[in-house]
Tab-separated table of N, CA and C in Angstrom:
chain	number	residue	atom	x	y	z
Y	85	UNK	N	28.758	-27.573	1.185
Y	85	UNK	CA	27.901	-26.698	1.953
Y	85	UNK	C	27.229	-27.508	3.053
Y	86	UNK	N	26.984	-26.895	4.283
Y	86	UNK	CA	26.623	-27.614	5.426
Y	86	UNK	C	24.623	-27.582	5.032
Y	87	UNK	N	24.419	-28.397	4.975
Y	87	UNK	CA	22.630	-28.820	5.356
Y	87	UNK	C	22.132	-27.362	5.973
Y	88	UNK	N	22.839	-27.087	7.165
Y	88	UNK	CA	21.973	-25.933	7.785
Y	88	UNK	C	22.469	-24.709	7.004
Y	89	UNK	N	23.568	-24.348	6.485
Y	89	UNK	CA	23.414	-22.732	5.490
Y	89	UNK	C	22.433	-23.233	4.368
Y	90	UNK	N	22.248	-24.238	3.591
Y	90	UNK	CA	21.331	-24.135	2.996
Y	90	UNK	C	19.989	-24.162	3.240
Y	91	UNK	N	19.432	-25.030	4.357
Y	91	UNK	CA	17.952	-24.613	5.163
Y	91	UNK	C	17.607	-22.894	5.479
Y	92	UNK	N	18.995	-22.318	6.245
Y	92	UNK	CA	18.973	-21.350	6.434
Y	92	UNK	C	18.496	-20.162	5.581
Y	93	UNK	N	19.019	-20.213	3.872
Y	93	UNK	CA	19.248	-19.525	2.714
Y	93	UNK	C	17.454	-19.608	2.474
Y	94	UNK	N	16.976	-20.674	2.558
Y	94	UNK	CA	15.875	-21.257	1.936
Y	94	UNK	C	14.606	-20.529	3.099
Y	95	UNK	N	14.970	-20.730	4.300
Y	95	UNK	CA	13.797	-19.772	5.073
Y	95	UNK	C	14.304	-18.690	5.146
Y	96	UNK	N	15.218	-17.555	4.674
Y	96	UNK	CA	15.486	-16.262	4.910
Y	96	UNK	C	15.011	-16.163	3.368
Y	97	UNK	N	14.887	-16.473	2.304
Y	97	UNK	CA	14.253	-16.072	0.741
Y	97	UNK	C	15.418	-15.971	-0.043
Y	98	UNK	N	15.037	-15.630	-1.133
Y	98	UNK	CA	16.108	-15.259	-2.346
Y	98	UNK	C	17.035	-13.483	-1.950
Y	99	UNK	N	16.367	-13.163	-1.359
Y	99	UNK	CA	17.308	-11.995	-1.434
Y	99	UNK	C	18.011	-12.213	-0.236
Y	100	UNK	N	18.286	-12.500	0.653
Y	100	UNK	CA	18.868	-12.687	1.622
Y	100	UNK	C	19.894	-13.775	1.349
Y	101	UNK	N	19.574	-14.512	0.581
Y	101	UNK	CA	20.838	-15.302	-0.060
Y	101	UNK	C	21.580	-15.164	-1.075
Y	102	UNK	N	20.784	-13.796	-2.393
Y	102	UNK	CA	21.777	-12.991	-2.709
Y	102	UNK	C	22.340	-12.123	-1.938
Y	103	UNK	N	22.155	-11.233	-1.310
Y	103	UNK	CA	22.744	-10.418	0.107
Y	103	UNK	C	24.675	-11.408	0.384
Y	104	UNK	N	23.746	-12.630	0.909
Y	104	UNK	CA	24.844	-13.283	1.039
Y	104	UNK	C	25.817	-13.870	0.306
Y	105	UNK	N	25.879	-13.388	-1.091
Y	105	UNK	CA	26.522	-13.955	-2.532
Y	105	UNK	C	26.861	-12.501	-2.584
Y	106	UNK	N	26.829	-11.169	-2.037
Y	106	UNK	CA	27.742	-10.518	-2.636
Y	106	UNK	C	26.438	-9.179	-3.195
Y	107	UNK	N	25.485	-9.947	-3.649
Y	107	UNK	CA	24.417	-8.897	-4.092
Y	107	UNK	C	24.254	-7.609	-3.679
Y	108	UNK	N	24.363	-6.060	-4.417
Y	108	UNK	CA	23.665	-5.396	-3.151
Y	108	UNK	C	22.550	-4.859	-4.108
Y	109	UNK	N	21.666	-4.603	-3.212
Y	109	UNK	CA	20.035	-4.349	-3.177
Y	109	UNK	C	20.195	-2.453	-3.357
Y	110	UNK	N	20.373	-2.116	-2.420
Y	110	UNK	CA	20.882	-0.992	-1.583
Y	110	UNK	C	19.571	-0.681	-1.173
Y	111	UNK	N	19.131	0.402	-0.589
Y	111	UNK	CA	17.789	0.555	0.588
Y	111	UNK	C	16.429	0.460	-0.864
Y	112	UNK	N	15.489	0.346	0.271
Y	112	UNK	CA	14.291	-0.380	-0.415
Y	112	UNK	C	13.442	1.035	-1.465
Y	113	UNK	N	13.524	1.326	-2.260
Y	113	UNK	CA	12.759	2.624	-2.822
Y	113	UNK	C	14.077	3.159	-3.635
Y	114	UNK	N	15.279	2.807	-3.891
Y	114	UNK	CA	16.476	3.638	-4.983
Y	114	UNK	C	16.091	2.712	-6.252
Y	115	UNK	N	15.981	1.950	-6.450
Y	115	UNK	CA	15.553	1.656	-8.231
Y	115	UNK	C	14.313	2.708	-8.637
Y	116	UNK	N	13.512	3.250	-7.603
Y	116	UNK	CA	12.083	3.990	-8.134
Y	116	UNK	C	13.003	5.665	-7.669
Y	117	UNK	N	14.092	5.750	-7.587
Y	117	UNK	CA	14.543	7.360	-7.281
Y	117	UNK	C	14.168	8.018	-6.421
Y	118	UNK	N	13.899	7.082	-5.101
Y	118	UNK	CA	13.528	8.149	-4.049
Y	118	UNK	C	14.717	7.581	-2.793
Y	119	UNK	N	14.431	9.240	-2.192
Y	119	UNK	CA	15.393	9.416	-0.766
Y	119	UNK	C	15.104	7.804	-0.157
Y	120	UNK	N	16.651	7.936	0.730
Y	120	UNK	CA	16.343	6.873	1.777
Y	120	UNK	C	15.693	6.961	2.926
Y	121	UNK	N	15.494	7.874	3.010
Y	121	UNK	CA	14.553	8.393	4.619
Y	121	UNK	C	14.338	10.168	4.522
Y	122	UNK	N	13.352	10.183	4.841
Y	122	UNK	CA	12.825	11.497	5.244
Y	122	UNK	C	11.291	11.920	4.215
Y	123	UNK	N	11.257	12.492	3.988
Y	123	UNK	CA	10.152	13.230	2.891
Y	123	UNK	C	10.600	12.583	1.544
Y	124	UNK	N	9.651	12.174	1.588
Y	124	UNK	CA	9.282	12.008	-0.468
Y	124	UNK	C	9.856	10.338	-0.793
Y	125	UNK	N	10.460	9.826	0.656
Y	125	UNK	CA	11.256	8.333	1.013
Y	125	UNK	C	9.945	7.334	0.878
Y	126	UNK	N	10.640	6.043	0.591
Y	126	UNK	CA	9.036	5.077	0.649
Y	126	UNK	C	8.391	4.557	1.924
Y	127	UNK	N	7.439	5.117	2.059
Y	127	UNK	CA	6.383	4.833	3.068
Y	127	UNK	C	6.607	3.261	3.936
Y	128	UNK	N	6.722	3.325	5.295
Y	128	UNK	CA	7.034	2.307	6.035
Y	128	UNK	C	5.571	1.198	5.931
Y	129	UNK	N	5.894	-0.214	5.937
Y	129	UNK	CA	4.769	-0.892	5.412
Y	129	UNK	C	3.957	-0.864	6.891
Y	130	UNK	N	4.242	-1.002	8.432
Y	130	UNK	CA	3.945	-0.247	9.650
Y	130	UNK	C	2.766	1.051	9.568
Y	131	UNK	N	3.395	1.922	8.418
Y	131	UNK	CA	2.415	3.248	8.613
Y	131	UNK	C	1.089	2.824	7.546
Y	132	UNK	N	1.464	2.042	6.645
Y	132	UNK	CA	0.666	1.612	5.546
Y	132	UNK	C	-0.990	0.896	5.858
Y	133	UNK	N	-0.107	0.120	6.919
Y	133	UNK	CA	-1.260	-0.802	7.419
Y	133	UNK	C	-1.971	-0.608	8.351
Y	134	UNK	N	-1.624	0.605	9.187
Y	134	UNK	CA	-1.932	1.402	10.060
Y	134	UNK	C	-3.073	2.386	9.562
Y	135	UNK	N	-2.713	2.848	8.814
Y	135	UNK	CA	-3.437	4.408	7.830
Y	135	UNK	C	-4.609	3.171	7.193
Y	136	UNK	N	-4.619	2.112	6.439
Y	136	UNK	CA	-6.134	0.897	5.962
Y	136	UNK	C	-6.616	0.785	7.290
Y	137	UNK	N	-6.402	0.461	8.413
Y	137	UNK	CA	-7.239	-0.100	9.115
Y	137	UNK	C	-8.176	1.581	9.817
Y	138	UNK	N	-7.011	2.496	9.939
Y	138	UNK	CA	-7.471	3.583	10.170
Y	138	UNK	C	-9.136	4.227	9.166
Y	139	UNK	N	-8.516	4.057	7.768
Y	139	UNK	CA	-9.012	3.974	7.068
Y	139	UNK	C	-10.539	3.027	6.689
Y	140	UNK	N	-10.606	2.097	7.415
Y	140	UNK	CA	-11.406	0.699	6.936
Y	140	UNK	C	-12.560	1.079	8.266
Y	141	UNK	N	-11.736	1.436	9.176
Y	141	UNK	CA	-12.919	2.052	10.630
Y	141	UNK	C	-13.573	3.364	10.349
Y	142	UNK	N	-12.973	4.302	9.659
Y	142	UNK	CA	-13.874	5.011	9.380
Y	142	UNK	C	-14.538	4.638	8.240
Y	143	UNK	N	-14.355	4.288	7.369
Y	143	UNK	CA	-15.585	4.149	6.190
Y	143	UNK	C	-16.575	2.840	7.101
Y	144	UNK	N	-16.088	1.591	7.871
Y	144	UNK	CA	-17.377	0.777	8.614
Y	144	UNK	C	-18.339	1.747	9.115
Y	145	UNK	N	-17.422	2.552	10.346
Y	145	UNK	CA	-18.405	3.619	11.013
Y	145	UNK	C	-19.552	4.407	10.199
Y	146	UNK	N	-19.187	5.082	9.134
Y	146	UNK	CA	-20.027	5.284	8.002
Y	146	UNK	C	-20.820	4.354	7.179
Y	147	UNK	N	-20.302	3.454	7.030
Y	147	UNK	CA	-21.556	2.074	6.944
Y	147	UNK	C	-22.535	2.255	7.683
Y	148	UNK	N	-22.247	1.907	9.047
Y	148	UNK	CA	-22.743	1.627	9.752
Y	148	UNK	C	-23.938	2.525	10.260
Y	149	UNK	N	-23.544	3.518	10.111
Y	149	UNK	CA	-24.510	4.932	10.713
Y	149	UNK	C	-25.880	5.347	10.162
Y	150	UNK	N	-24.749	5.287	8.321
Y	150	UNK	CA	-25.741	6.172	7.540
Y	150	UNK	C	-25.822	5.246	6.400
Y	151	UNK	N	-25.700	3.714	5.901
Y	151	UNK	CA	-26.238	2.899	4.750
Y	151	UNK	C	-26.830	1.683	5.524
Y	152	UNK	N	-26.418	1.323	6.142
Y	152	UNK	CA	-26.713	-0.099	7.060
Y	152	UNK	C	-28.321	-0.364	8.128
Y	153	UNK	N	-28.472	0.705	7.890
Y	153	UNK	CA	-29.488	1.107	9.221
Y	153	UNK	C	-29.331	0.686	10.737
Y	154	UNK	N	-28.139	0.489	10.742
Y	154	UNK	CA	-27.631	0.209	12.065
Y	154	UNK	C	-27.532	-0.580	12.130
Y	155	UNK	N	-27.734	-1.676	11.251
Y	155	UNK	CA	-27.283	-3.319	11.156
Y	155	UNK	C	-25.817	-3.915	11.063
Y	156	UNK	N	-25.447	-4.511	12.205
Y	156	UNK	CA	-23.860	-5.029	11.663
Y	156	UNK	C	-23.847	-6.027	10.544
Y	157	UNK	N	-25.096	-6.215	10.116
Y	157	UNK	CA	-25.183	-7.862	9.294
Y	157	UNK	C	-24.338	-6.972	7.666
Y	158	UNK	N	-24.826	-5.309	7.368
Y	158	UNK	CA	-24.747	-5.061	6.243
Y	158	UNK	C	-23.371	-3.978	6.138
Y	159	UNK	N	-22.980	-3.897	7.303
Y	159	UNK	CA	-22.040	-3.213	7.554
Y	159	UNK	C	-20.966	-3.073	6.636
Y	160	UNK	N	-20.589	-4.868	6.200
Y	160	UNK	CA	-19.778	-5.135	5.886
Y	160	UNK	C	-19.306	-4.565	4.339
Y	161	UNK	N	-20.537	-5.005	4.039
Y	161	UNK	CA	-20.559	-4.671	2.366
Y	161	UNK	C	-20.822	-2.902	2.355
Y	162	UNK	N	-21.265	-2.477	2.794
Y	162	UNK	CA	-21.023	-0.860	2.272
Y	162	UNK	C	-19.841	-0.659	2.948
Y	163	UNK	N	-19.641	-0.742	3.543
Y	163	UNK	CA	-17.912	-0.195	4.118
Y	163	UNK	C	-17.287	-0.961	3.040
Y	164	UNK	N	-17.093	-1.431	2.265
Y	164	UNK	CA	-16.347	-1.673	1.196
Y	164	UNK	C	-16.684	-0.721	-0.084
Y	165	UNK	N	-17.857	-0.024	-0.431
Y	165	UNK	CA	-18.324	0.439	-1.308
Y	165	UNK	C	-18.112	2.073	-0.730
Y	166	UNK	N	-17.958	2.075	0.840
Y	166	UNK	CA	-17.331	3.241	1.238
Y	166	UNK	C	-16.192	3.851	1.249
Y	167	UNK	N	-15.512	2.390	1.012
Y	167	UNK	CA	-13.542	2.342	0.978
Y	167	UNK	C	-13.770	2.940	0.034
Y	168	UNK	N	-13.969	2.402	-1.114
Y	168	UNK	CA	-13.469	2.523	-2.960
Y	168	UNK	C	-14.625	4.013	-3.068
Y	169	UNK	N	-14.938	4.621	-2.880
Y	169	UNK	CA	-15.401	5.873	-3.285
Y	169	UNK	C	-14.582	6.849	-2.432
Y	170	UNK	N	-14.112	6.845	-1.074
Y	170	UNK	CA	-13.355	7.422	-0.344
Y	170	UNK	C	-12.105	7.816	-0.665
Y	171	UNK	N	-11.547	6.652	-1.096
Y	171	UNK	CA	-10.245	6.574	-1.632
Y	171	UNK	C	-10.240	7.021	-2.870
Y	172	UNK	N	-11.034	7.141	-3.781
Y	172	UNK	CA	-11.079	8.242	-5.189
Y	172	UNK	C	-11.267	9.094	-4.983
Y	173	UNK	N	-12.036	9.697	-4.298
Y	173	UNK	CA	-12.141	11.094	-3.793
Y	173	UNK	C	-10.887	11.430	-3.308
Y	174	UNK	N	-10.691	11.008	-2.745
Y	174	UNK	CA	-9.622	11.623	-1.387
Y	174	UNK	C	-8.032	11.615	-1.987
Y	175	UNK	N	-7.905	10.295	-2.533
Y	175	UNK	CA	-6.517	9.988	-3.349
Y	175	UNK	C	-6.547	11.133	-4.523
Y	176	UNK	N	-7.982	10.746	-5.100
Y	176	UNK	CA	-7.897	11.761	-6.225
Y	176	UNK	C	-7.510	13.186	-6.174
Y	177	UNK	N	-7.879	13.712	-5.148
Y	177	UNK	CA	-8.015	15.359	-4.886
Y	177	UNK	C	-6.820	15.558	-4.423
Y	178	UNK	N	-6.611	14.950	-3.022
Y	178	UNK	CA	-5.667	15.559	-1.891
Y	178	UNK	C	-4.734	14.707	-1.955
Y	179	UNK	N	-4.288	13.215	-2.641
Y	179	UNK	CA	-3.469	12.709	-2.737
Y	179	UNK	C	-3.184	11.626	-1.540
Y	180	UNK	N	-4.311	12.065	-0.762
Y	180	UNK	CA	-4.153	10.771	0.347
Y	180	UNK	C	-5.519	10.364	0.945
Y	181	UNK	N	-5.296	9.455	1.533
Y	181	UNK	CA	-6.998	8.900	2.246
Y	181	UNK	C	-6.974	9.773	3.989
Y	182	UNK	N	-7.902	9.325	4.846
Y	182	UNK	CA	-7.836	10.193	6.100
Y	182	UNK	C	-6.811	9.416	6.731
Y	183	UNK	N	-6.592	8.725	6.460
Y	183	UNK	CA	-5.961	7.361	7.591
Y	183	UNK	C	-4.256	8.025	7.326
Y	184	UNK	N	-3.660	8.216	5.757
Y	184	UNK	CA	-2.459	8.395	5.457
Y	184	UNK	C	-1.876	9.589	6.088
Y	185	UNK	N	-3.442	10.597	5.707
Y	185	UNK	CA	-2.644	12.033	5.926
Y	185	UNK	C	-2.730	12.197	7.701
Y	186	UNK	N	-3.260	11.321	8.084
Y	186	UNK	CA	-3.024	11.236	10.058
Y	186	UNK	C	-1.373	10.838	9.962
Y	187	UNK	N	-1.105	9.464	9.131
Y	187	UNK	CA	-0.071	8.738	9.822
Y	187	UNK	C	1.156	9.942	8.877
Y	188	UNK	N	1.344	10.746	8.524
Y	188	UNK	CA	2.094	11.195	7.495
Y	188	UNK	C	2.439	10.760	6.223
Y	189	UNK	N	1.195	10.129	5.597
Y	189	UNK	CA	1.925	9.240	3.822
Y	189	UNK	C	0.829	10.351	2.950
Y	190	UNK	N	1.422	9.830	1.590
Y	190	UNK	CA	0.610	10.349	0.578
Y	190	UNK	C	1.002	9.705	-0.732
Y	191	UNK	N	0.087	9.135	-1.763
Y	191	UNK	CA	0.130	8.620	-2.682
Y	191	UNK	C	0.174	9.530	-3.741
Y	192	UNK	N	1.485	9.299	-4.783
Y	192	UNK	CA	2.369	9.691	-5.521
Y	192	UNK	C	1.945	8.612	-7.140
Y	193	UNK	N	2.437	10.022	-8.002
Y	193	UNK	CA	2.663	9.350	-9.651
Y	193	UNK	C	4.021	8.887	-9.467
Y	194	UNK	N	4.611	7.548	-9.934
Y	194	UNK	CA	6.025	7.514	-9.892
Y	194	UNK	C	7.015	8.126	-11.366
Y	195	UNK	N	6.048	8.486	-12.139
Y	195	UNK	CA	6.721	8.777	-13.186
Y	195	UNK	C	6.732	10.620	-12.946
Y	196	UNK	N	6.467	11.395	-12.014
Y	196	UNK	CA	6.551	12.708	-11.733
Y	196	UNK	C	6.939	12.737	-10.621
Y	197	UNK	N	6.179	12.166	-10.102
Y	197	UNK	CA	5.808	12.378	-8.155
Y	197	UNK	C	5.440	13.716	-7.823
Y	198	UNK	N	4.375	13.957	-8.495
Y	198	UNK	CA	2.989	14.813	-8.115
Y	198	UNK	C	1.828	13.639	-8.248
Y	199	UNK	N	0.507	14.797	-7.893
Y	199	UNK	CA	-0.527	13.846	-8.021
Y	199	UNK	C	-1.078	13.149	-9.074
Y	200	UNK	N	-1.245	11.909	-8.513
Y	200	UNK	CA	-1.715	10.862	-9.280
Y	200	UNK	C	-3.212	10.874	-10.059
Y	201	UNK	N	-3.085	11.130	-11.095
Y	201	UNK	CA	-4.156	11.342	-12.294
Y	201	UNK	C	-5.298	10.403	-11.778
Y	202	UNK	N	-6.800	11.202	-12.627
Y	202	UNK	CA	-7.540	10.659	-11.378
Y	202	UNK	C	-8.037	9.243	-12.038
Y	203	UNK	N	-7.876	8.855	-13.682
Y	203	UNK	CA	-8.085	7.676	-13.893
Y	203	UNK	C	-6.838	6.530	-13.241
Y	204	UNK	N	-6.103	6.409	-13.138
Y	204	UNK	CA	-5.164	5.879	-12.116
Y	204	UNK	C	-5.035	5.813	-10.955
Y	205	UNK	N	-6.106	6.946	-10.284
Y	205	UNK	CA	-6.301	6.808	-9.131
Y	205	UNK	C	-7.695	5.401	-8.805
Y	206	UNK	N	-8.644	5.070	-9.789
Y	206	UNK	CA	-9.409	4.445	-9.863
Y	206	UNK	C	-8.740	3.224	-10.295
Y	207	UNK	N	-8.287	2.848	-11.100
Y	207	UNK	CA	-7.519	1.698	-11.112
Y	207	UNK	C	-6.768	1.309	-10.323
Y	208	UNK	N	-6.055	2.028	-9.301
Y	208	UNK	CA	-5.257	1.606	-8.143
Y	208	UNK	C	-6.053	0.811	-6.834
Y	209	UNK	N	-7.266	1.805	-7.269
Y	209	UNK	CA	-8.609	2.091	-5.984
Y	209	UNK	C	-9.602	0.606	-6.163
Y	210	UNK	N	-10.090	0.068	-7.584
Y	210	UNK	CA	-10.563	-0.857	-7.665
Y	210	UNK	C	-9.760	-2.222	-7.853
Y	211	UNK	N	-8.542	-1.493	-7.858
Y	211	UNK	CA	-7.666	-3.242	-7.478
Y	211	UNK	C	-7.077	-3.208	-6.208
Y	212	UNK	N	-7.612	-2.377	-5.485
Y	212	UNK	CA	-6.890	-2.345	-3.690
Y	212	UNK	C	-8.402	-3.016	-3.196
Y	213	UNK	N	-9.648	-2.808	-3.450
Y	213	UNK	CA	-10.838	-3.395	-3.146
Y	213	UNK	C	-11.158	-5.295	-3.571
Y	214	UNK	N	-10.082	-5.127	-4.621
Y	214	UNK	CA	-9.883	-6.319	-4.790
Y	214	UNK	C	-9.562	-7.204	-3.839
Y	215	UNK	N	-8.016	-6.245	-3.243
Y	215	UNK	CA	-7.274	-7.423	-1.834
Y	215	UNK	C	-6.169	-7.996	-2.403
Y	216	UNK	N	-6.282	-8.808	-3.432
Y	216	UNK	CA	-5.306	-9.989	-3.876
Y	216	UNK	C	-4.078	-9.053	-4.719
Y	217	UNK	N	-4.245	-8.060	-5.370
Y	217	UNK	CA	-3.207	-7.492	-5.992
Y	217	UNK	C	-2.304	-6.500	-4.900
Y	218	UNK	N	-3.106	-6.221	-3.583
Y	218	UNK	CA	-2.263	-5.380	-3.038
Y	218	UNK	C	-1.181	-5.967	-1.385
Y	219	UNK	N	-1.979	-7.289	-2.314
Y	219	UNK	CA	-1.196	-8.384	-1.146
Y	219	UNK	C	0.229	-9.207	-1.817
Y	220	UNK	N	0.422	-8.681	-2.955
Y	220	UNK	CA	1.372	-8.667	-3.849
Y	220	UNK	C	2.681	-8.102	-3.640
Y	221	UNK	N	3.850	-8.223	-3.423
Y	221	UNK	CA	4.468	-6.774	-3.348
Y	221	UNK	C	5.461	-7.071	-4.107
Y	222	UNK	N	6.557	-6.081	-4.355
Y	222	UNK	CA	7.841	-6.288	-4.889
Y	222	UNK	C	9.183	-6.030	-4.460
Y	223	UNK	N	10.279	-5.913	-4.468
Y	223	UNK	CA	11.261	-5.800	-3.500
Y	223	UNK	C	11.196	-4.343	-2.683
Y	224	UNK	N	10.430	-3.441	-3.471
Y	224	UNK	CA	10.400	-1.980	-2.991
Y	224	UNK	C	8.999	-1.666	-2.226
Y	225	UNK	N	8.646	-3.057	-1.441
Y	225	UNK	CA	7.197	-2.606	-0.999
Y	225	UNK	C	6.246	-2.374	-1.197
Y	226	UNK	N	6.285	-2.527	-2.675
Y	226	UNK	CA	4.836	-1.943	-3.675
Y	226	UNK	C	4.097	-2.790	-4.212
Y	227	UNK	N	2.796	-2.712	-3.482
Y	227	UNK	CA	2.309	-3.726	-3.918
Y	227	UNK	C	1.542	-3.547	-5.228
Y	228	UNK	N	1.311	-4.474	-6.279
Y	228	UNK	CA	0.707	-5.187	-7.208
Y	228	UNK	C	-0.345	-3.778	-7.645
Y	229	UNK	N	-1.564	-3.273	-6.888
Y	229	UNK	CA	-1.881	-2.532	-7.243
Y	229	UNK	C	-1.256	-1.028	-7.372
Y	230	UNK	N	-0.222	-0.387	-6.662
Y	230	UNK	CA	0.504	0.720	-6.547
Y	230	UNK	C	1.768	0.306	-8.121
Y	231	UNK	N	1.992	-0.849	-8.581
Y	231	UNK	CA	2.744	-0.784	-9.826
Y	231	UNK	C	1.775	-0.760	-11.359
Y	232	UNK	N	1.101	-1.165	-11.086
Y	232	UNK	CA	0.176	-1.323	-12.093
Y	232	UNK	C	-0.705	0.122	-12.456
Y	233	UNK	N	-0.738	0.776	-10.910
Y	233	UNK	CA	-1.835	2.170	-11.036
Y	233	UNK	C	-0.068	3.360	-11.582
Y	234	UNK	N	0.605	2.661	-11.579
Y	234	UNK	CA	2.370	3.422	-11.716
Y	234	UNK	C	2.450	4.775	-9.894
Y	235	UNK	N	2.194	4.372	-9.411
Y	235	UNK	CA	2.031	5.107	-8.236
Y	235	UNK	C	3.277	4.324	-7.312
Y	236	UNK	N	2.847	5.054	-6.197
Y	236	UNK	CA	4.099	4.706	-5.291
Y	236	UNK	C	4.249	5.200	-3.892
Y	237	UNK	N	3.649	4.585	-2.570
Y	237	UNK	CA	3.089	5.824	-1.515
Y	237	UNK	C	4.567	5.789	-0.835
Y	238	UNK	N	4.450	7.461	-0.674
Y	238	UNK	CA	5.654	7.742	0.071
Y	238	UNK	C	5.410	8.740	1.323
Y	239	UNK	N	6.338	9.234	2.144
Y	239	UNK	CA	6.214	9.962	3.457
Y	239	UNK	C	5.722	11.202	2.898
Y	240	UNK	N	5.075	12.105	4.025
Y	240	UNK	CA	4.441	13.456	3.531
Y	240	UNK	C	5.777	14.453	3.820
């Protein structure tokens, strides 16, 4: 083997060098039984991160307005205590936060794919406030907290 296919193998990851052994994967979301594209398909990680930050500006703004007293110093910390109540509410009820149901997503049970029960919606919710579990992912995009809460966000 030449030095550079193996450098190569080694900065493209393990799946890309099974890929290249023959492996197939097939599209990202068929081990969890969903479409490859369209409705009910797994949520692009693009719309994901789009819909949090969407998400993260409105609950600051609400910090900011109505817990903070207009202070940016305290902003910080209730907009976090604004995330994780937002997102139970909102996940809980309607199945999505404001940010998702703008970009078209909605968070799913993976063992039905209806809505996600609302103690699972809190366990998903206080390990996404965490950070570190949802910075996790697995070959299907899902991160750490979305396997653990058994959920799974997909297109609306």
């Amino acid at each position: 083997m030449d030095n550079r296919e193996a450098i190569g193998s080694w900065l493209s990851g393990p799946r890309a060098a099974a890929a290249d052994m023959g492996a197939d994967f097939g599209y990202r979301g068929k081990r969890l039984g969903l479409p490859e594209e369209g409705p009910g398909s797994l949520a692009p990680v693009g719309r994901r991160i789009g819909a949090l930050f969407i998400d993260w500006a409105l609950c600051a703004l609400i910090a900011f307005a109505l817990l903070a007293g207009r202070k940016l110093e305290g902003t910080s910390d209730w907009a976090l205590v604004v995330f994780v109540v937002m997102s139970v509410l909102t996940v809980g009820t309607v199945g999505s936060t404001p940010g998702k149901r703008l970009l078209g997503l909605r968070v799913v049970a993976l063992d039905g794919l209806g809505k996600l029960p609302v103690w699972r919606t809190v366990v998903r919710t206080v390990l996404l406030g965490i950070a570190i579990p949802a910075l996790i992912w697995d070959r299907d995009n899902r991160g750490l907290h979305d396997r653990l809460s058994g959920s799974v966000q997909v297109r609306g």
